[in-house]
Coordinates of C-alpha atoms in Angstrom, one line a residue:
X1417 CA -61.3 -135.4 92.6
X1418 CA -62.7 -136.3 89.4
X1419 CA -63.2 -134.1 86.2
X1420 CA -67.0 -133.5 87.5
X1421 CA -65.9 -132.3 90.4
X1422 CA -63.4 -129.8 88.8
X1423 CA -66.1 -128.7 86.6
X1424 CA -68.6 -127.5 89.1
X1425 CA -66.1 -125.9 91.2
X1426 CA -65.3 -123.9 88.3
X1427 CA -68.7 -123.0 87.4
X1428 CA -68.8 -122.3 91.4
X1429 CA -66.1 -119.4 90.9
X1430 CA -67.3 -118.6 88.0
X1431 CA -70.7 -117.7 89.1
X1432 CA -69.3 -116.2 92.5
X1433 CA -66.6 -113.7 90.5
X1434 CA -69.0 -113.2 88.2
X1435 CA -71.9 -111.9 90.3
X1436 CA -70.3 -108.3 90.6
X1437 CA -69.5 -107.6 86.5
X1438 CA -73.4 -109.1 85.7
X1439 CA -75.5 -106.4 88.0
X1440 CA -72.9 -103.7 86.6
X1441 CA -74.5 -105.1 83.5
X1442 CA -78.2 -105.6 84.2
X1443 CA -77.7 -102.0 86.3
X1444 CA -76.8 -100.4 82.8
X1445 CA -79.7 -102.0 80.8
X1446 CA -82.2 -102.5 83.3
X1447 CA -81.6 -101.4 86.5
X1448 CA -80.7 -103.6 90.1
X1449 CA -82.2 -103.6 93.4
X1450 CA -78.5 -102.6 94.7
X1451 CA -78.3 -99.9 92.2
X1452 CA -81.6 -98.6 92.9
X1453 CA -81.2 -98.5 96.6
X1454 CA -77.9 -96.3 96.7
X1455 CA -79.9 -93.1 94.8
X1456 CA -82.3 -93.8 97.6
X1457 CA -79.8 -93.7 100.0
X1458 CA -78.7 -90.9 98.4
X1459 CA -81.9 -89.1 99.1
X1460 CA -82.1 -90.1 102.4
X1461 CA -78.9 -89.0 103.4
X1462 CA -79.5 -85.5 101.5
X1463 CA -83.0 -85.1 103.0
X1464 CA -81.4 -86.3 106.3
X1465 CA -78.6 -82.5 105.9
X1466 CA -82.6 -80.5 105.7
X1467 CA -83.2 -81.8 109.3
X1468 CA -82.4 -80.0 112.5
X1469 CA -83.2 -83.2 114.9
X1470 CA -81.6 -86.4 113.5
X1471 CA -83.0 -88.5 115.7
X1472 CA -85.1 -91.0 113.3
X1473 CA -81.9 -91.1 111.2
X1474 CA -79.9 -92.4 114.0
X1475 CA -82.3 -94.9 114.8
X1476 CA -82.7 -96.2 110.9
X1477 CA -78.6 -96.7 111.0
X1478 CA -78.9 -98.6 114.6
X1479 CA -81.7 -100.8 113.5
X1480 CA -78.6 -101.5 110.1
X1481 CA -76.1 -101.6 112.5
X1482 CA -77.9 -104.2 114.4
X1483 CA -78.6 -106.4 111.6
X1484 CA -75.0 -106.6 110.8
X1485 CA -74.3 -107.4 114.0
X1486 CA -76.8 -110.4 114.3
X1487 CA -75.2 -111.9 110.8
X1488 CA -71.5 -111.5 111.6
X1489 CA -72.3 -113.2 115.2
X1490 CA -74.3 -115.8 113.3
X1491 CA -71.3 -116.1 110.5
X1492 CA -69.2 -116.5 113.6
X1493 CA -70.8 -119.5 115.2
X1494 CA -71.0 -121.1 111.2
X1495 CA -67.1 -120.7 110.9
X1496 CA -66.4 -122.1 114.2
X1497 CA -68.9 -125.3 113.6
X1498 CA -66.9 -125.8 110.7
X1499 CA -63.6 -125.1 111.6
X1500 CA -64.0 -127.5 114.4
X1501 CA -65.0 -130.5 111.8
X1502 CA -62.1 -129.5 109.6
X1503 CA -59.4 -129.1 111.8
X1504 CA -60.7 -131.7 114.7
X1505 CA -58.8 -134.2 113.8
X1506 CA -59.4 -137.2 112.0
X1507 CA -61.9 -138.6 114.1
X1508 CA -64.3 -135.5 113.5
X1509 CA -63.5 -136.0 110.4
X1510 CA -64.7 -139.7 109.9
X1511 CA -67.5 -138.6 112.5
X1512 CA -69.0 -136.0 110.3
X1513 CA -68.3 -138.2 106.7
X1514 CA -70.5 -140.9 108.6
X1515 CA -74.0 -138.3 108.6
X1516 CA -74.9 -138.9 104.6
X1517 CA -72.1 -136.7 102.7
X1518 CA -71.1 -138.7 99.8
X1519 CA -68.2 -141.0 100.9
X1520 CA -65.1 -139.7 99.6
X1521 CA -61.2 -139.6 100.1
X1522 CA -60.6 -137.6 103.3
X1523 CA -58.2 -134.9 101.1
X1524 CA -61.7 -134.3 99.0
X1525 CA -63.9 -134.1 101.8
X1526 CA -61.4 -131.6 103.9
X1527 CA -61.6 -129.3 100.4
X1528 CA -65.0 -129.6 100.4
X1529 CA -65.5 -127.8 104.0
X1530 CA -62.6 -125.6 103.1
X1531 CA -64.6 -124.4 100.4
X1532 CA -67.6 -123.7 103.1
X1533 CA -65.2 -121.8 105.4
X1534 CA -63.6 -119.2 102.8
X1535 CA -67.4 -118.4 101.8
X1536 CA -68.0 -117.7 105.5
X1537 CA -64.9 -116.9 106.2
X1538 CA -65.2 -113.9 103.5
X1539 CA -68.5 -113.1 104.4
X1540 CA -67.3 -112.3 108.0
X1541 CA -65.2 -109.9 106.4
X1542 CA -67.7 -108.2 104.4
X1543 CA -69.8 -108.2 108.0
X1544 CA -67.0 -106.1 109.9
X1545 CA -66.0 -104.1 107.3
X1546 CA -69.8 -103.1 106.5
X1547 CA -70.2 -102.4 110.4
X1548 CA -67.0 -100.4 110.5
X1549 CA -68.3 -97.7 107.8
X1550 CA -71.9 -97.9 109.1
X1551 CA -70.8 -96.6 112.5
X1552 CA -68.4 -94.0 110.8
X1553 CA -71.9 -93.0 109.2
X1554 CA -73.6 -92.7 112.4
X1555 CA -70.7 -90.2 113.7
X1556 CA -71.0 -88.1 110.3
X1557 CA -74.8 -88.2 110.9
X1558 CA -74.5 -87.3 114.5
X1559 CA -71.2 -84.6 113.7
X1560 CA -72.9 -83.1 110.7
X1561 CA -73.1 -79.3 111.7
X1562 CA -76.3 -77.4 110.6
X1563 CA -75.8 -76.2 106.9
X1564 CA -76.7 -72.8 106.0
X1565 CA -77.0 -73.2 102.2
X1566 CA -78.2 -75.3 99.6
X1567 CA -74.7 -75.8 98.6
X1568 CA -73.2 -77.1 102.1
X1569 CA -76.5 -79.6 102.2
X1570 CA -75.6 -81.4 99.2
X1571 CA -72.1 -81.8 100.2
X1572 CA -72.6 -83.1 103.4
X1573 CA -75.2 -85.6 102.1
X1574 CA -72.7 -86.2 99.5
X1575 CA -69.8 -87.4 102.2
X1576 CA -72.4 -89.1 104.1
X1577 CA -73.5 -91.2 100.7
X1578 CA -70.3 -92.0 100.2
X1579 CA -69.9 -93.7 103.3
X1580 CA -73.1 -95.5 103.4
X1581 CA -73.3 -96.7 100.1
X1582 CA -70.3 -98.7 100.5
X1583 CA -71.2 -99.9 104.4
X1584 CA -74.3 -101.4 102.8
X1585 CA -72.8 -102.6 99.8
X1586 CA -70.8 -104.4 101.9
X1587 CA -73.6 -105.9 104.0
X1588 CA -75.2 -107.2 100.9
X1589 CA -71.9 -109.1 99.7
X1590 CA -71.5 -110.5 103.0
X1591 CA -75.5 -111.4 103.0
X1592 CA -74.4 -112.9 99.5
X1593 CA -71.7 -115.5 101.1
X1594 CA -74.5 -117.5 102.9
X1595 CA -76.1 -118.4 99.5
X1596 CA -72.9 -119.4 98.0
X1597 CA -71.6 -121.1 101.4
X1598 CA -75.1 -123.2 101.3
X1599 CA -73.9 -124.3 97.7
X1600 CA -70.3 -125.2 98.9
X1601 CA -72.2 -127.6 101.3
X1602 CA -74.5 -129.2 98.6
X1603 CA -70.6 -130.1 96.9
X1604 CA -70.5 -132.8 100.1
X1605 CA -73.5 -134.7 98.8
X1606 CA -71.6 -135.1 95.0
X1607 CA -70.6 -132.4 92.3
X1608 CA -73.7 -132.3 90.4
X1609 CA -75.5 -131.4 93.6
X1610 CA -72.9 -128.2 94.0
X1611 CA -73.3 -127.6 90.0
X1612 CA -77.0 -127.4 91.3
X1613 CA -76.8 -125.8 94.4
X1614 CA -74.3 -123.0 92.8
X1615 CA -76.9 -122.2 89.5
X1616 CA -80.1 -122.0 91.6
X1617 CA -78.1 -119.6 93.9
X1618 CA -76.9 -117.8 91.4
X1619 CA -79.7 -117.1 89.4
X1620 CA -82.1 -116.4 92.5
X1621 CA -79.7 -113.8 93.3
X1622 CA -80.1 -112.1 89.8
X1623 CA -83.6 -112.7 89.7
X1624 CA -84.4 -111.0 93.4
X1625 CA -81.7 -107.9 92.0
X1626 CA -83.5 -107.3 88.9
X1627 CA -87.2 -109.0 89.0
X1628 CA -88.7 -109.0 92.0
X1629 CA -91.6 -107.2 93.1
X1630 CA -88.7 -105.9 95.4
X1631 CA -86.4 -104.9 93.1
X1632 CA -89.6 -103.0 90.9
X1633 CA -91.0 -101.3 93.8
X1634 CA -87.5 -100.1 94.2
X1635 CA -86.8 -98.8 91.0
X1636 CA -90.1 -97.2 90.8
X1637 CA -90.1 -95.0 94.2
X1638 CA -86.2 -94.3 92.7
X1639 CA -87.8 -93.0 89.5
X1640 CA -90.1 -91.0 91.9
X1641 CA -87.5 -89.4 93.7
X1642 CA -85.4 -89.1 90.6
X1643 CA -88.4 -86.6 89.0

């Protein structure tokens, strides 16, 4: 590889470990979509303890559990595409350097998809994981005897926060794989393309956490619900 290419790889980690310490950040100073939604969640999952049929609740945590579903299955089929090309052989090697990546040493190009896997690979993680706590949400939701004071409410919305929170924290970092996984692949066509690909990803996902008409109609139904 040559010193371009180690360059943009590390600004590629360096963007991708960095993500998580600059929304702790921006959540201190300005406030983040991700931040914003887990005192929303927070509500929900209090106003959800007030309710004697729990039946829209359910439903709202199927319709998550659903979507996590669809992108782990879709991660799935990614990882397998590319875990085919990578350990195939060298003829699926040669076959696949032969569609328009930039011609390169095999060793480079075989880091180059590894690179693409662990990004998927880690997102398929986050998938199961965020599943896993989702459905343990579900049973809380579905468990959660019928509280007779104020007091008991906000504990069980409390325990049911604290599972949810995570389970869709979780989503989003495995939601956030795809973006860097795409800019892994633009590292095939040369490394300013992944120097490229890994900035524009990067600052798209800080812009949609902290400036998007997303992100301000979140933060101002939280500031709503916070009065």
């Amino acid at each position: 590889m040559t010193p371009f290419d180690y360059a943009a790889l590390a600004l590629f980690f360096l963007c991708w470990l960095g993500y998580d310490p600059l929304l702790k950040v921006l959540a201190h100073r300005t406030g983040t979509l991700n931040d914003d939604m887990a005192i929303v969640r927070r509500v929900w999952m209090t106003a959800m303890t007030h309710r004697e049929m729990r039946l829209v609740d359910s439903q709202l945590m199927g319709h998550s559990i659903n979507s996590a579903s669809f992108f782990a299955s879709t991660n799935l089929l990614l990882i397998a595409a590319v875990a085919g090309i990578l350990f195939g052989g060298q003829s699926a090697l040669e076959g696949f350097a032969s569609v328009g990546a930039e011609p390169v040493p095999m060793p480079v190009l075989e880091a180059k998809l590894a690179l693409i896997l662990i990004c998927l690979v880690r997102g398929l993680l986050d998938f199961i994981w965020a599943l896993r706590q989702m459905n343990y949400t579900l049973a809380l939701i579905g468990a959660a005897p019928e509280a007779h004071t104020e007091a008991d409410r906000v504990a069980l919305g409390e325990a049911a926060t604290n599972l949810l929170n995570p389970a869709l924290s979780a989503f989003s970092q495995g939601v956030r794989g795809y973006y860097f996984a795409l800019a892994a692949a633009a590292w095939l066509f040369g490394s300013a393309w992944l120097a490229a690909g890994v900035a524009a990803a990067f600052c798209l996902l800080v812009w949609r956490q902290s400036a998007s008409p997303a992100a301000r109609a979140i933060r101002s139904a939280r500031r709503l619900m916070e009065q």
